[in-house]
PDB file of C-alpha atoms in Angstrom:
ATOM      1  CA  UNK W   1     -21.996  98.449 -25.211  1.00 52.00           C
ATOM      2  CA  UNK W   2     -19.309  98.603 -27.747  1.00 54.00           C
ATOM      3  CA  UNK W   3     -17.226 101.057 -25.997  1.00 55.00           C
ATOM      4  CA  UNK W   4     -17.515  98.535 -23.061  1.00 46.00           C
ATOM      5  CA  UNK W   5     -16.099  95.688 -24.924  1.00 47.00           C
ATOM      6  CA  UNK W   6     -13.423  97.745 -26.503  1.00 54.00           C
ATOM      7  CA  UNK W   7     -12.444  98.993 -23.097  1.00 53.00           C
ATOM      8  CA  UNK W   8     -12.026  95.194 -21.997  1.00 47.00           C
ATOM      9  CA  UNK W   9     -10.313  93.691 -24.846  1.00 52.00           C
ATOM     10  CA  UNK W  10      -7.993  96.664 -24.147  1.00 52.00           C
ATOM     11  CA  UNK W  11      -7.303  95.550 -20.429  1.00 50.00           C
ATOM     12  CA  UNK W  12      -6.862  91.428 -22.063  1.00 51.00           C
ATOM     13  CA  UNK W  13      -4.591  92.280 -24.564  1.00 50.00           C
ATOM     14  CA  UNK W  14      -1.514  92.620 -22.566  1.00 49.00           C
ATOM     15  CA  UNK W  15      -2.201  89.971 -19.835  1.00 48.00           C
ATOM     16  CA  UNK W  16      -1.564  87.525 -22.865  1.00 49.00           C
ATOM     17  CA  UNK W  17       2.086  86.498 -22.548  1.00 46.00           C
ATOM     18  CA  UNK W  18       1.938  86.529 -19.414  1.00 47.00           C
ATOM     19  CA  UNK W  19      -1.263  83.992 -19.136  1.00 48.00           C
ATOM     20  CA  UNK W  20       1.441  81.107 -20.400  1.00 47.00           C
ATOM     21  CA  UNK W  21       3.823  81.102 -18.299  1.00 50.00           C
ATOM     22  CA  UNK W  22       5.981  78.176 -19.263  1.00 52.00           C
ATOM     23  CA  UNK W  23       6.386  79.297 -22.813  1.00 50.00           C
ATOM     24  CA  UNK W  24       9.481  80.620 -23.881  1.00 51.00           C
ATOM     25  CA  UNK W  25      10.315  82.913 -26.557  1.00 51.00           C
ATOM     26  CA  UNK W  26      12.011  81.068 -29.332  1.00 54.00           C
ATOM     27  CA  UNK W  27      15.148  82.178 -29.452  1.00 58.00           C
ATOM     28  CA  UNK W  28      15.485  80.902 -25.648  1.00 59.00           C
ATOM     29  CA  UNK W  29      14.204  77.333 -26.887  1.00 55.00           C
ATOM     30  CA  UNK W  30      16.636  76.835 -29.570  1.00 56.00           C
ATOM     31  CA  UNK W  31      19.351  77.922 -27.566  1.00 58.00           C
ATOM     32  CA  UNK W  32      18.026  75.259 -24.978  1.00 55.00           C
ATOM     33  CA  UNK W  33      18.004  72.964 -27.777  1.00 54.00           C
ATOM     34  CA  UNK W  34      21.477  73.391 -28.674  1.00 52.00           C
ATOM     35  CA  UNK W  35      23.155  72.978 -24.874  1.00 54.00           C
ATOM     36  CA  UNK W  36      20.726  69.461 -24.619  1.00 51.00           C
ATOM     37  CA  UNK W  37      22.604  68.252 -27.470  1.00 55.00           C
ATOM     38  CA  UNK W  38      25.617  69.420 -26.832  1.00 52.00           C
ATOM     39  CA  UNK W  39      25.783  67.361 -23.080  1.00 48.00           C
ATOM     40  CA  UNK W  40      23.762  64.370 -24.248  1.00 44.00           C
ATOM     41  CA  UNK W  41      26.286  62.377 -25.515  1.00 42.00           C
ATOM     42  CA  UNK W  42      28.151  62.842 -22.053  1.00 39.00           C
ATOM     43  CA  UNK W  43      25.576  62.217 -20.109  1.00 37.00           C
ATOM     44  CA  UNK W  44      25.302  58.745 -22.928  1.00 34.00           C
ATOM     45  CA  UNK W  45      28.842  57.969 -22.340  1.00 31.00           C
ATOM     46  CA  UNK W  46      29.093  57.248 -18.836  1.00 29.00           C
ATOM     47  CA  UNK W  47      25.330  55.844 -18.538  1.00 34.00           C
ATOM     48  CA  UNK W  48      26.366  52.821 -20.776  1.00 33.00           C
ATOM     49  CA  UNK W  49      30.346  52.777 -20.910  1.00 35.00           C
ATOM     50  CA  UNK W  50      30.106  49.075 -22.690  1.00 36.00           C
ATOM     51  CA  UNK W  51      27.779  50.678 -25.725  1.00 30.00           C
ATOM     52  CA  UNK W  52      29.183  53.906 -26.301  1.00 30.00           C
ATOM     53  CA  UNK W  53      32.975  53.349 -25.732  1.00 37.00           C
ATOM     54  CA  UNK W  54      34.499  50.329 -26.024  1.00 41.00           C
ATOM     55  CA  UNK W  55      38.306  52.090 -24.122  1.00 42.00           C
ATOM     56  CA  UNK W  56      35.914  52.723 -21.319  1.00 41.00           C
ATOM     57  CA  UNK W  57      34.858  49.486 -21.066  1.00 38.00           C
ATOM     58  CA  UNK W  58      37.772  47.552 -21.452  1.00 41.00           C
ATOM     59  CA  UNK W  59      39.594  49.958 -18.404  1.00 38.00           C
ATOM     60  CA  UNK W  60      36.419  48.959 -16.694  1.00 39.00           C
ATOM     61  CA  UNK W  61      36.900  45.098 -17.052  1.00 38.00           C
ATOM     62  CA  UNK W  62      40.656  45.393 -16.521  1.00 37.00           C
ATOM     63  CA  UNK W  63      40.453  47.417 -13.230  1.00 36.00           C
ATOM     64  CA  UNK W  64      36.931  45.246 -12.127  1.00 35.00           C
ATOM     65  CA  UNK W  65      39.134  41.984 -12.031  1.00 37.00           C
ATOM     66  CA  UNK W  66      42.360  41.434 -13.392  1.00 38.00           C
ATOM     67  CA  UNK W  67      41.755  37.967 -14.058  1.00 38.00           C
ATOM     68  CA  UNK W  68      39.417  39.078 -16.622  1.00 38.00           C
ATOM     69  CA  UNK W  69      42.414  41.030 -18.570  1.00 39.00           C
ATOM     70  CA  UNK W  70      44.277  37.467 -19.130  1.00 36.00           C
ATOM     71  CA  UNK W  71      41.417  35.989 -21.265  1.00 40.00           C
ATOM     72  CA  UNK W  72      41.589  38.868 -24.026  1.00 41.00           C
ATOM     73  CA  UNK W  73      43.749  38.043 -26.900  1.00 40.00           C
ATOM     74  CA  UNK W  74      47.033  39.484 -27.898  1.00 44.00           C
ATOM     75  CA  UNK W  75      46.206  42.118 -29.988  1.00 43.00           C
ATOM     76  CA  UNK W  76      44.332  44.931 -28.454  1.00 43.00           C
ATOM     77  CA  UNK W  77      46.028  48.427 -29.078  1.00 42.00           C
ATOM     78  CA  UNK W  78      46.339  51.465 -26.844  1.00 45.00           C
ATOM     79  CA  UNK W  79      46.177  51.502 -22.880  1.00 47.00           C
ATOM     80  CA  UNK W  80      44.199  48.158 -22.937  1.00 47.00           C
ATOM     81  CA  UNK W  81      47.277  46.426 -24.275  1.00 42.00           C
ATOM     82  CA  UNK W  82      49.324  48.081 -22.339  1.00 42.00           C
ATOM     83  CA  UNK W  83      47.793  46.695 -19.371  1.00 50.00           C
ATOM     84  CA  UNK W  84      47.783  43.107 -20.753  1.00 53.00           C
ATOM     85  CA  UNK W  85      51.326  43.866 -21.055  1.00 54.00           C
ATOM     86  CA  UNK W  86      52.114  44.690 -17.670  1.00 59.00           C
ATOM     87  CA  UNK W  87      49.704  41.753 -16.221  1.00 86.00           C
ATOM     88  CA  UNK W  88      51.906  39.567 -18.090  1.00 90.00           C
ATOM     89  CA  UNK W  89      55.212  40.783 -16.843  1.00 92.00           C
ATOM     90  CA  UNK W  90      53.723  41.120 -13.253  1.00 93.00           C
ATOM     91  CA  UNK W  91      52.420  37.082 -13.772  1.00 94.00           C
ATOM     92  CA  UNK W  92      56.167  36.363 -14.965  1.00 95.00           C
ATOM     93  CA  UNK W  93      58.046  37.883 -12.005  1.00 94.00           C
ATOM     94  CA  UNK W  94      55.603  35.390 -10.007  1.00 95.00           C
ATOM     95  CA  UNK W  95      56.175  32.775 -11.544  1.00 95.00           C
ATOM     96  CA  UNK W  96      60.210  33.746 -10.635  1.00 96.00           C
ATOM     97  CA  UNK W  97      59.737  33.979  -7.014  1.00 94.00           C
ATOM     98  CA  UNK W  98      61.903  32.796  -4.622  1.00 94.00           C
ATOM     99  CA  UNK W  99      58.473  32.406  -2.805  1.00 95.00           C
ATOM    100  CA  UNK W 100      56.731  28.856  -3.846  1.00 95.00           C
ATOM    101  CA  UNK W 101      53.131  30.327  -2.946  1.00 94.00           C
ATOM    102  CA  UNK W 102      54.169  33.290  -5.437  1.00 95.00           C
ATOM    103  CA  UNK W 103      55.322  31.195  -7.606  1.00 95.00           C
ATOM    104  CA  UNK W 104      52.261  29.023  -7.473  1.00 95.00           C
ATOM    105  CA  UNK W 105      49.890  32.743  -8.009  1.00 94.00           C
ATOM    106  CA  UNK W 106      51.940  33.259 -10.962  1.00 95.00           C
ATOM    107  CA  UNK W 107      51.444  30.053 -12.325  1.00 96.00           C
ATOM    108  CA  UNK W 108      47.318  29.922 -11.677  1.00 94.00           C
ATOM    109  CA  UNK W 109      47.166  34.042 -13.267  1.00 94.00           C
ATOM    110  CA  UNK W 110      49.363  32.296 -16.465  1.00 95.00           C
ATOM    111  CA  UNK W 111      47.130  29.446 -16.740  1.00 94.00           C
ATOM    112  CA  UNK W 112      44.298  31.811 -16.996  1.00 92.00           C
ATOM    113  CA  UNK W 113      46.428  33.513 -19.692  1.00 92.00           C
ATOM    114  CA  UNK W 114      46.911  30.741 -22.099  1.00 93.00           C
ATOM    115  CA  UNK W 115      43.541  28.956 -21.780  1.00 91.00           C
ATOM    116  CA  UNK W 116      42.375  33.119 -23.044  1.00 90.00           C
ATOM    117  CA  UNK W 117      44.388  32.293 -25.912  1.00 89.00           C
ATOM    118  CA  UNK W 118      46.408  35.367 -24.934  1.00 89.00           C
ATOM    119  CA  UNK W 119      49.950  34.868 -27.018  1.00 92.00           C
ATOM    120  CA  UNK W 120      52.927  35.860 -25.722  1.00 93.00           C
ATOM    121  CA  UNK W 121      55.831  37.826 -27.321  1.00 93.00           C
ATOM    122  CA  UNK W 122      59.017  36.634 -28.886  1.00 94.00           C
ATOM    123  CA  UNK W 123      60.982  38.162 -25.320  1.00 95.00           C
ATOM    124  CA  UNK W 124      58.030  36.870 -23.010  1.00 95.00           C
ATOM    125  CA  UNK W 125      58.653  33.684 -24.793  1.00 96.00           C
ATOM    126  CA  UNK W 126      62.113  33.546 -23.790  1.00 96.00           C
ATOM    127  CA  UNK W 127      62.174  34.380 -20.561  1.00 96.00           C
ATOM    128  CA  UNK W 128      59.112  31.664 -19.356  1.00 97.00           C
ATOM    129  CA  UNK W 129      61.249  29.205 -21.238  1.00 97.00           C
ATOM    130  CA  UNK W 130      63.882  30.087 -18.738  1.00 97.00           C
ATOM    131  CA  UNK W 131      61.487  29.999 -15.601  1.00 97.00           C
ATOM    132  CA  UNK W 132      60.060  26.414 -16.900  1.00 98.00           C
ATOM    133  CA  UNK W 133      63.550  24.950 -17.627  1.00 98.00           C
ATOM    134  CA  UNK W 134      63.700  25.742 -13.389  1.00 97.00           C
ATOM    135  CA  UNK W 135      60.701  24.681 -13.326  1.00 97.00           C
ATOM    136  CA  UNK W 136      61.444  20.977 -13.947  1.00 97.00           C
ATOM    137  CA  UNK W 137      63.576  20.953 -10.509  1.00 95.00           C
ATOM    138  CA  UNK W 138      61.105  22.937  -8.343  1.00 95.00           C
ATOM    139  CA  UNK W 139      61.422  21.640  -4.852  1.00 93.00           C
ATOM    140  CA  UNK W 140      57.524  22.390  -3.380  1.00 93.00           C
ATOM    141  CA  UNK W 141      55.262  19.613  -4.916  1.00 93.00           C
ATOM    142  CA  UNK W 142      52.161  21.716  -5.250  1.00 94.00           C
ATOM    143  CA  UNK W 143      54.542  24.257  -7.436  1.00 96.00           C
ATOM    144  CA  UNK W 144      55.427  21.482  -9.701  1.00 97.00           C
ATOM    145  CA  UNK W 145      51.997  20.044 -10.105  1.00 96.00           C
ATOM    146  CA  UNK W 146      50.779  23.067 -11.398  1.00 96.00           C
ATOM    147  CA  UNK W 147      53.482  23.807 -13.841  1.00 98.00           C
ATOM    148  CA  UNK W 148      52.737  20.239 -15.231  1.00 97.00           C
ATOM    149  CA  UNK W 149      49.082  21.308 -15.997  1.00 96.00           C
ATOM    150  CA  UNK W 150      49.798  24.920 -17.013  1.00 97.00           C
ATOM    151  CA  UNK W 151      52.918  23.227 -19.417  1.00 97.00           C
ATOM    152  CA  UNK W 152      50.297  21.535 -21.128  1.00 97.00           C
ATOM    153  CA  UNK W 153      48.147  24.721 -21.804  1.00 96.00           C
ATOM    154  CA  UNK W 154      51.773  26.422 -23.031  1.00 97.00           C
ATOM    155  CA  UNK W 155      52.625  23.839 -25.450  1.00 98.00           C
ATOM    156  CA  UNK W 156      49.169  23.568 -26.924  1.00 96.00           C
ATOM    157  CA  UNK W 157      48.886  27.343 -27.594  1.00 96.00           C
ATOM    158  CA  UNK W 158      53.025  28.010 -28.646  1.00 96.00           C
ATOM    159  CA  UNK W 159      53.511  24.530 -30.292  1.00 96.00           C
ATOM    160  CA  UNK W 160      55.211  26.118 -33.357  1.00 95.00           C
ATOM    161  CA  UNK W 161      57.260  28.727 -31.546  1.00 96.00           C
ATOM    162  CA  UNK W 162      58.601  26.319 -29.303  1.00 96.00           C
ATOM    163  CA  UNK W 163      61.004  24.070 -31.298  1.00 95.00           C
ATOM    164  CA  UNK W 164      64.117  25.492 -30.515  1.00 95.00           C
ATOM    165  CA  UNK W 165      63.323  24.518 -26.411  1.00 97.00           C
ATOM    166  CA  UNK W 166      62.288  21.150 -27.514  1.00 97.00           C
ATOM    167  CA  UNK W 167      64.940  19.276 -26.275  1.00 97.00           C
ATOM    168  CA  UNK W 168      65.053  20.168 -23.325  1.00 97.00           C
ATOM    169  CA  UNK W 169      61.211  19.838 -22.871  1.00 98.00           C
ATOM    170  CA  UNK W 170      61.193  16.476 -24.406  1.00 97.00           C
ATOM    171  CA  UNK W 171      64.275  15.223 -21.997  1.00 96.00           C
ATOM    172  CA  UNK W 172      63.297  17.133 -19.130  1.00 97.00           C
ATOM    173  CA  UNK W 173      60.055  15.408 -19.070  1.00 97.00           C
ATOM    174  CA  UNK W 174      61.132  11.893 -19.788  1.00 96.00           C
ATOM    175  CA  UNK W 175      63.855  12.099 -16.948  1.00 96.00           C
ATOM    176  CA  UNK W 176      61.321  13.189 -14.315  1.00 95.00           C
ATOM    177  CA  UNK W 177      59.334   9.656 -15.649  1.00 93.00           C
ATOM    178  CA  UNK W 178      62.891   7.744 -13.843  1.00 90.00           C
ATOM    179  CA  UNK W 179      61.703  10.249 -10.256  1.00 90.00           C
ATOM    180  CA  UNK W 180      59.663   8.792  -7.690  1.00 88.00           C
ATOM    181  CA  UNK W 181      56.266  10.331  -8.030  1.00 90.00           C
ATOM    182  CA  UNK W 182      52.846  10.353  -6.593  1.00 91.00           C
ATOM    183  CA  UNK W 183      50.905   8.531  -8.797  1.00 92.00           C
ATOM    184  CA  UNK W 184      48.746  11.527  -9.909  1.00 94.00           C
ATOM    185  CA  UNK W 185      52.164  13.888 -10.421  1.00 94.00           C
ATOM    186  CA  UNK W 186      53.098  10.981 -12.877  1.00 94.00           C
ATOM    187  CA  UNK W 187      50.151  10.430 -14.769  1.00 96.00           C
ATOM    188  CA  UNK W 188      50.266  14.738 -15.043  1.00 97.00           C
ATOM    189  CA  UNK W 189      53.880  13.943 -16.783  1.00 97.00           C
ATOM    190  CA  UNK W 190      52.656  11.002 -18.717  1.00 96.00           C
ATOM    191  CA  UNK W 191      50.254  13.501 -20.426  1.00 97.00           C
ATOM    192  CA  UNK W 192      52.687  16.271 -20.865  1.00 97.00           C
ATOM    193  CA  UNK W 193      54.333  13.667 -23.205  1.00 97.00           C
ATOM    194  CA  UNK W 194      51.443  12.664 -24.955  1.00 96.00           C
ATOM    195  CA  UNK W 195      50.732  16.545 -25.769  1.00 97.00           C
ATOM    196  CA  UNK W 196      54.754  16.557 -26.310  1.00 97.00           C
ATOM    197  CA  UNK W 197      54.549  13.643 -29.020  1.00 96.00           C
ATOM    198  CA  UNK W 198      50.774  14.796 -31.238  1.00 96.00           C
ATOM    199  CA  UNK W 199      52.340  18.795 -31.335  1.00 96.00           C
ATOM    200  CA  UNK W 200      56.304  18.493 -32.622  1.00 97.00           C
ATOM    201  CA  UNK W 201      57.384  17.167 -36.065  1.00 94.00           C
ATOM    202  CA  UNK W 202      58.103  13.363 -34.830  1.00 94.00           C
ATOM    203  CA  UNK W 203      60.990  13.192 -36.748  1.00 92.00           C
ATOM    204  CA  UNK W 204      62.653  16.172 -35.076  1.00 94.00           C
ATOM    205  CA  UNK W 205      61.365  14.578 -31.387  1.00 95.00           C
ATOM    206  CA  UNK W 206      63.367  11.469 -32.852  1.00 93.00           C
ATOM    207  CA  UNK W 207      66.693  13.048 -33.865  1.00 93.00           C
ATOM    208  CA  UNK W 208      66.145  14.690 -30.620  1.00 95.00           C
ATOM    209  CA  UNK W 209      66.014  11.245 -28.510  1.00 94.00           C
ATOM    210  CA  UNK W 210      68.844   9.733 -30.689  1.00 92.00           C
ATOM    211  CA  UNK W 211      71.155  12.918 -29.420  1.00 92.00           C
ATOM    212  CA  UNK W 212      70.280  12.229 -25.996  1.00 93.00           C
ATOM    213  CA  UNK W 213      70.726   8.311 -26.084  1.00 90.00           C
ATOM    214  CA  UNK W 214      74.722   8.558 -27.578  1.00 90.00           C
ATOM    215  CA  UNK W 215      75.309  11.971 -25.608  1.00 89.00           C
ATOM    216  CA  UNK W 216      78.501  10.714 -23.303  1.00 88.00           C
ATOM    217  CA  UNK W 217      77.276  13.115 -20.503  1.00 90.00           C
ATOM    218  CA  UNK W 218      73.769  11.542 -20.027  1.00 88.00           C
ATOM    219  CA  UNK W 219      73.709   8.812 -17.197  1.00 88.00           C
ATOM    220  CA  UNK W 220      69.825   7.951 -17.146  1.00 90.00           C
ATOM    221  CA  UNK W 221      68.661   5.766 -14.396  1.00 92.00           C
ATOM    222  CA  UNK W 222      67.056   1.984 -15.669  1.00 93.00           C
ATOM    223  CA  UNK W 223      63.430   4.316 -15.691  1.00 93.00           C
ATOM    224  CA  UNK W 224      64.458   6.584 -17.055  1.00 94.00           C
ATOM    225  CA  UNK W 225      65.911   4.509 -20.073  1.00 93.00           C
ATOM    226  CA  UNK W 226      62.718   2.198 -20.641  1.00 94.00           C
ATOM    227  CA  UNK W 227      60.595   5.832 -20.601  1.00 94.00           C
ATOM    228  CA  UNK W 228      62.773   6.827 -23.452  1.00 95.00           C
ATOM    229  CA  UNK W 229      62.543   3.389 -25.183  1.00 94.00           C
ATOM    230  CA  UNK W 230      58.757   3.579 -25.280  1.00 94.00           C
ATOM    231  CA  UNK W 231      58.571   7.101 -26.342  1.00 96.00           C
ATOM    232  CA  UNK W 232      60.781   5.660 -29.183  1.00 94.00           C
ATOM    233  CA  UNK W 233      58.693   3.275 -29.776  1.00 93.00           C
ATOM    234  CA  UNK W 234      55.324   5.458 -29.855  1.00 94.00           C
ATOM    235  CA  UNK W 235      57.187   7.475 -32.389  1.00 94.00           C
ATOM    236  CA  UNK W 236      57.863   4.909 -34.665  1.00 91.00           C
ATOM    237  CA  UNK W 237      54.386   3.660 -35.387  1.00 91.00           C
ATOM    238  CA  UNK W 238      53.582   6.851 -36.203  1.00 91.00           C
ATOM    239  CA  UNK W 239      56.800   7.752 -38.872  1.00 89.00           C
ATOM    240  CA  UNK W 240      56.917   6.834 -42.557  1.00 83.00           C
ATOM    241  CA  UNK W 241      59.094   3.644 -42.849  1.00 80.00           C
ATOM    242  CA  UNK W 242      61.115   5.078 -45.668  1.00 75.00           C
ATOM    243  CA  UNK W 243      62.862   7.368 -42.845  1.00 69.00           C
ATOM    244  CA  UNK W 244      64.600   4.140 -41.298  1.00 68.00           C
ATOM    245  CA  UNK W 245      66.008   3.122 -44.341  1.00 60.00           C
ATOM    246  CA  UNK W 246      69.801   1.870 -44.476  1.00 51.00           C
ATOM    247  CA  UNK W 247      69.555   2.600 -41.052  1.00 53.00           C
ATOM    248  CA  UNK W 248      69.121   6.519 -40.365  1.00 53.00           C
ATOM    249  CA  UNK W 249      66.888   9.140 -39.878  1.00 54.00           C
ATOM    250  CA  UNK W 250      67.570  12.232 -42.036  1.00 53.00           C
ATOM    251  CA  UNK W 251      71.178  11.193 -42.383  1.00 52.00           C
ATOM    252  CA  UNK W 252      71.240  10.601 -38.472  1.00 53.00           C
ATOM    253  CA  UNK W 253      72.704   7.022 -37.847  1.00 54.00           C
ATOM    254  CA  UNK W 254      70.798   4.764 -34.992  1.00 55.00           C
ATOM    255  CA  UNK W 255      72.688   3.975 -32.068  1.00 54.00           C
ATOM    256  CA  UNK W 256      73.450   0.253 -30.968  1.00 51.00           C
ATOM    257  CA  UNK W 257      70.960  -0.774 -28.544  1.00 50.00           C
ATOM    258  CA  UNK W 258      73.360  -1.541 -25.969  1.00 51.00           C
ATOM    259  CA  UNK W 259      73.953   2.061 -25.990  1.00 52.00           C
ATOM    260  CA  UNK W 260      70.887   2.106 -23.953  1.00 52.00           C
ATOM    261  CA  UNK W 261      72.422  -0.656 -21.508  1.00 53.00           C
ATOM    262  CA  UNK W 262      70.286  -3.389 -23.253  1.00 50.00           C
ATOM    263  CA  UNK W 263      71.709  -7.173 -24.186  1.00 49.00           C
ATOM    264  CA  UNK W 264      71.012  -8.111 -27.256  1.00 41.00           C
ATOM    265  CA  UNK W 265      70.107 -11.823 -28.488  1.00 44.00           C
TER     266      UNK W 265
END
């Protein structure tokens, strides 16, 4: 009997690896190991883009809908700027067409821009003072109304970097108050002053206005005279007192009121 059992344990023995065959020896398991760990943060990466890599997500966003690009802030670095970059110099040379439906694109894309609170450079700055200073003259009526609204937007968001274009916002926009508007195109400029007036120094707006009023080459129409007048006027309730005194403001002397074509009694 005990030769018999021998005899089968014999014949068991080496079936034994063989009765498991999933198992693997462990050097084959930790070499398995080691290639899953090696591809699992690829096979991460491009499962969830928006969690793992934040470059892969922002190309994502930008290419998805380039809308999307003009609400991210100045400031990003790399490839994702430079795209912000380029959507801002493509939305410029719209806004620069000959074409007033391009021109009214470029307008919408730089509206979308600003109200991102995307800031622009000291050069991209410059030149969409340029294309505004047009702007003022624009012949298509559904160009202009749009630059009225997207003006507001830029003055809001560039107040302090815009000083140095101030007169020629501040004049640009009173003279168009002397045009014959719509109604709803003038109550668009009316506001553009009001933003105008609560986001410059008042004194500088006044100095400004005094310039205009004694400037020999300036010929403004009966509108666009009282406009001025009551700008003036808005301004002054708002100054200090003590800058009138003897007179001037900051050494600036006040013009006659007849200067302004007005009789005096």
């Amino acid at each position: 009997m005990q030769s018999v059992l021998e005899s089968v344990s014999s014949h068991q023995r080496p079936l034994r690896p063989s009765a498991c065959p999933s198992v693997r020896p462990p050097s084959d398991f930790l070499l398995t190991l080691v290639l899953f760990r090696q591809r699992r943060p690829v096979r991460r990466r491009f499962e969830s883009p928006g969690i793992y890599s934040d470059d892969d997500a922002n190309s994502d966003a930008s290419s998805a809908c380039s809308e999307r690009s003009y609400s991210s802030r100045n400031g990003g670095a790399g490839p994702h700027f430079l795209r912000q970059t380029e959507d801002v110099a493509e939305v410029l040379n719209h806004c620069a067409s000959s074409n007033w439906s391009e021109r009214k694109e470029g307008l919408l894309g730089l509206q979308n821009l600003l109200k991102g609170q995307r800031m622009l450079s000291r050069v991209e700055l410059k030149r969409l003072c340029e294309i505004f200073t047009r702007m003022f003259a624009d012949p298509h009526s559904k160009v202009f109304s749009m630059f009225l609204e997207t003006l507001v937007d830029f003055i809001v968001l560039h107040r302090d970097d815009l000083q140095d274009w101030l007169f020629v916002l501040l004049t640009q926009l009173l003279k168009k108050m002397g045009a014959d508007l719509l109604g709803s195109v003038q109550a668009k400029v009316q506001k553009a002053l009001d933003v105008t007036r609560e986001s410059f120094p008042l004194e500088l707006q006044f100095n400004i206005l005094m310039r205009f009023i004694v400037d020999q080459t300036q010929t403004p129409n009966l509108k666009v005279k009282v406009a001025i007048l009551r700008y003036i006027e808005a301004l002054a309730r708002q100054m200090d007192p003590a800058d009138f005194r003897d007179g001037t403001v900051s050494g600036f002397t006040l013009p006659h009121p007849t200067r302004l074509g007005l009789e005096v009694t």
